[in-house]
Amino acid sequence: MLKNFEPNKIFSITSKAPKYVLFFFIITISVGLIEALILSPEDYKQSHSVRIMYVHVPSAWISIGIFFLIGILSIGSVIFKNKIFSIIAKSLAPSGLVFNIIALVTGSIWGKPTWGTWWAWDSRITSMLILCLFYILYILSWRIIDDKNKLNKITSLIGILGLINIPIIKFSVDWWNTLHQPASISKLSKPSIDPSMMTPLIIMTLALILIGLSIAILRINTEISNRKNSL
């Protein structure tokens, strides 16, 4: 099974993918922006500031999802000693950090009219900031550590330890008193968000996933090309 994760096979797939992913991104983001900025209604309490949600929420979801993947890939790298896992994880990290920063910044902008403050040491915000620090630590490790054996061990350790923070982010609104509202979307109950807002939220999430995927694929191709001789 792991033979399917050989760099040459991965490269043969990823080298053809970016143009198709970019095509679907352009279509999806166009529809998503029309839905989010024009067709979706303003909130009866938050007015037009609620439209920040269509960037903030997807960015938060994606940054969490990417680090979850990095953690799983780090576990795979430790168990199977397959460097392609670490290559994919390394390629995903910059996109995850960018989405994490976007989530923090848009959350701050949204928080000012909603909560009356740019920043609060809220459990959800703080745990997202900790996630950002894990991203920075992970990316810096790739840049400053020269010993390859030590590098793989340290980056995998950071990825695995960072997984601990994922459920803390998810359940922080349930475990502690927080400015954030409880989850509007749950597997166990009907979403509390109106369908007129849910539609653009889903479309924008898909659009941002596609652009993140496109960037990650390009980085994977570059990494494989640069490291073919050393694998």
PDB file of C-alpha atoms in Angstrom, residues 46-134:
ATOM      1  CA  GLN A  46     -24.927  42.361  13.566  1.00  0.00           C
ATOM      2  CA  SER A  47     -26.094  43.963  10.319  1.00  0.00           C
ATOM      3  CA  HIS A  48     -23.591  43.726   7.432  1.00  0.00           C
ATOM      4  CA  SER A  49     -20.641  42.932   9.729  1.00  0.00           C
ATOM      5  CA  VAL A  50     -21.903  39.348   9.771  1.00  0.00           C
ATOM      6  CA  ARG A  51     -20.500  38.956   6.235  1.00  0.00           C
ATOM      7  CA  ILE A  52     -17.025  38.667   7.784  1.00  0.00           C
ATOM      8  CA  MET A  53     -18.222  35.213   8.822  1.00  0.00           C
ATOM      9  CA  TYR A  54     -17.884  33.973   5.235  1.00  0.00           C
ATOM     10  CA  VAL A  55     -14.117  34.384   5.423  1.00  0.00           C
ATOM     11  CA  HIS A  56     -13.523  34.032   9.155  1.00  0.00           C
ATOM     12  CA  VAL A  57     -15.293  30.731   9.764  1.00  0.00           C
ATOM     13  CA  PRO A  58     -13.932  28.849   6.701  1.00  0.00           C
ATOM     14  CA  SER A  59     -10.409  30.096   7.475  1.00  0.00           C
ATOM     15  CA  ALA A  60     -10.682  28.825  11.045  1.00  0.00           C
ATOM     16  CA  TRP A  61     -12.068  25.454   9.927  1.00  0.00           C
ATOM     17  CA  ILE A  62      -9.362  25.014   7.284  1.00  0.00           C
ATOM     18  CA  SER A  63      -6.478  26.024   9.564  1.00  0.00           C
ATOM     19  CA  ILE A  64      -7.660  23.487  12.151  1.00  0.00           C
ATOM     20  CA  GLY A  65      -8.175  20.817   9.482  1.00  0.00           C
ATOM     21  CA  ILE A  66      -4.727  21.357   7.980  1.00  0.00           C
ATOM     22  CA  PHE A  67      -2.968  21.022  11.318  1.00  0.00           C
ATOM     23  CA  PHE A  68      -4.984  17.896  12.030  1.00  0.00           C
ATOM     24  CA  LEU A  69      -3.639  16.487   8.742  1.00  0.00           C
ATOM     25  CA  ILE A  70      -0.110  17.561   9.682  1.00  0.00           C
ATOM     26  CA  GLY A  71      -0.469  15.707  12.979  1.00  0.00           C
ATOM     27  CA  ILE A  72      -1.743  12.535  11.283  1.00  0.00           C
ATOM     28  CA  LEU A  73       1.007  12.724   8.651  1.00  0.00           C
ATOM     29  CA  SER A  74       3.565  13.193  11.435  1.00  0.00           C
ATOM     30  CA  ILE A  75       2.319  10.019  13.102  1.00  0.00           C
ATOM     31  CA  GLY A  76       2.565   8.231   9.737  1.00  0.00           C
ATOM     32  CA  SER A  77       6.106   9.540   9.266  1.00  0.00           C
ATOM     33  CA  VAL A  78       7.163   8.188  12.672  1.00  0.00           C
ATOM     34  CA  ILE A  79       5.511   4.781  12.185  1.00  0.00           C
ATOM     35  CA  PHE A  80       6.262   4.085   8.525  1.00  0.00           C
ATOM     36  CA  LYS A  81       9.514   6.075   8.128  1.00  0.00           C
ATOM     37  CA  ASN A  82       8.205   7.327   4.787  1.00  0.00           C
ATOM     38  CA  LYS A  83       9.533  10.801   4.008  1.00  0.00           C
ATOM     39  CA  ILE A  84       6.680  11.596   1.637  1.00  0.00           C
ATOM     40  CA  PHE A  85       4.454  12.096   4.705  1.00  0.00           C
ATOM     41  CA  SER A  86       6.761  14.787   6.052  1.00  0.00           C
ATOM     42  CA  ILE A  87       7.002  16.395   2.593  1.00  0.00           C
ATOM     43  CA  ILE A  88       3.213  16.682   2.360  1.00  0.00           C
ATOM     44  CA  ALA A  89       2.980  17.971   5.941  1.00  0.00           C
ATOM     45  CA  LYS A  90       5.689  20.564   5.294  1.00  0.00           C
ATOM     46  CA  SER A  91       3.899  21.691   2.126  1.00  0.00           C
ATOM     47  CA  LEU A  92       0.574  22.096   3.934  1.00  0.00           C
ATOM     48  CA  ALA A  93       1.931  24.146   6.851  1.00  0.00           C
ATOM     49  CA  PRO A  94       2.337  27.593   5.196  1.00  0.00           C
ATOM     50  CA  SER A  95      -1.246  27.524   3.886  1.00  0.00           C
ATOM     51  CA  GLY A  96      -2.471  26.493   7.321  1.00  0.00           C
ATOM     52  CA  LEU A  97      -0.590  29.364   8.957  1.00  0.00           C
ATOM     53  CA  VAL A  98      -2.031  31.884   6.485  1.00  0.00           C
ATOM     54  CA  PHE A  99      -5.587  30.655   7.123  1.00  0.00           C
ATOM     55  CA  ASN A 100      -4.911  30.735  10.885  1.00  0.00           C
ATOM     56  CA  ILE A 101      -3.759  34.368  10.701  1.00  0.00           C
ATOM     57  CA  ILE A 102      -6.749  35.290   8.522  1.00  0.00           C
ATOM     58  CA  ALA A 103      -9.065  33.696  11.103  1.00  0.00           C
ATOM     59  CA  LEU A 104      -7.447  35.653  13.953  1.00  0.00           C
ATOM     60  CA  VAL A 105      -7.444  38.978  12.081  1.00  0.00           C
ATOM     61  CA  THR A 106     -11.005  38.690  10.734  1.00  0.00           C
ATOM     62  CA  GLY A 107     -12.153  37.507  14.151  1.00  0.00           C
ATOM     63  CA  SER A 108     -10.639  40.636  15.684  1.00  0.00           C
ATOM     64  CA  ILE A 109     -12.325  42.856  13.089  1.00  0.00           C
ATOM     65  CA  TRP A 110     -15.649  41.067  13.646  1.00  0.00           C
ATOM     66  CA  GLY A 111     -15.245  41.217  17.410  1.00  0.00           C
ATOM     67  CA  LYS A 112     -15.019  45.004  17.575  1.00  0.00           C
ATOM     68  CA  PRO A 113     -18.628  45.755  16.501  1.00  0.00           C
ATOM     69  CA  THR A 114     -19.975  42.542  18.048  1.00  0.00           C
ATOM     70  CA  TRP A 115     -18.228  42.457  21.448  1.00  0.00           C
ATOM     71  CA  GLY A 116     -16.925  46.012  21.629  1.00  0.00           C
ATOM     72  CA  THR A 117     -13.272  44.968  21.684  1.00  0.00           C
ATOM     73  CA  TRP A 118     -10.587  43.994  19.185  1.00  0.00           C
ATOM     74  CA  TRP A 119      -9.179  41.220  21.377  1.00  0.00           C
ATOM     75  CA  ALA A 120     -10.144  39.198  24.428  1.00  0.00           C
ATOM     76  CA  TRP A 121      -8.343  36.312  26.091  1.00  0.00           C
ATOM     77  CA  ASP A 122     -11.310  34.139  25.300  1.00  0.00           C
ATOM     78  CA  SER A 123     -10.702  30.361  25.396  1.00  0.00           C
ATOM     79  CA  ARG A 124     -11.502  29.908  21.680  1.00  0.00           C
ATOM     80  CA  ILE A 125      -9.353  32.882  20.606  1.00  0.00           C
ATOM     81  CA  THR A 126      -6.487  31.850  22.891  1.00  0.00           C
ATOM     82  CA  SER A 127      -6.505  28.257  21.658  1.00  0.00           C
ATOM     83  CA  MET A 128      -6.472  29.514  18.053  1.00  0.00           C
ATOM     84  CA  LEU A 129      -3.490  31.719  18.933  1.00  0.00           C
ATOM     85  CA  ILE A 130      -1.749  28.658  20.391  1.00  0.00           C
ATOM     86  CA  LEU A 131      -2.446  26.854  17.101  1.00  0.00           C
ATOM     87  CA  CYS A 132      -0.767  29.753  15.289  1.00  0.00           C
ATOM     88  CA  LEU A 133       2.292  29.349  17.536  1.00  0.00           C
ATOM     89  CA  PHE A 134       2.420  25.622  16.715  1.00  0.00           C
TER      90      PHE A 134
END
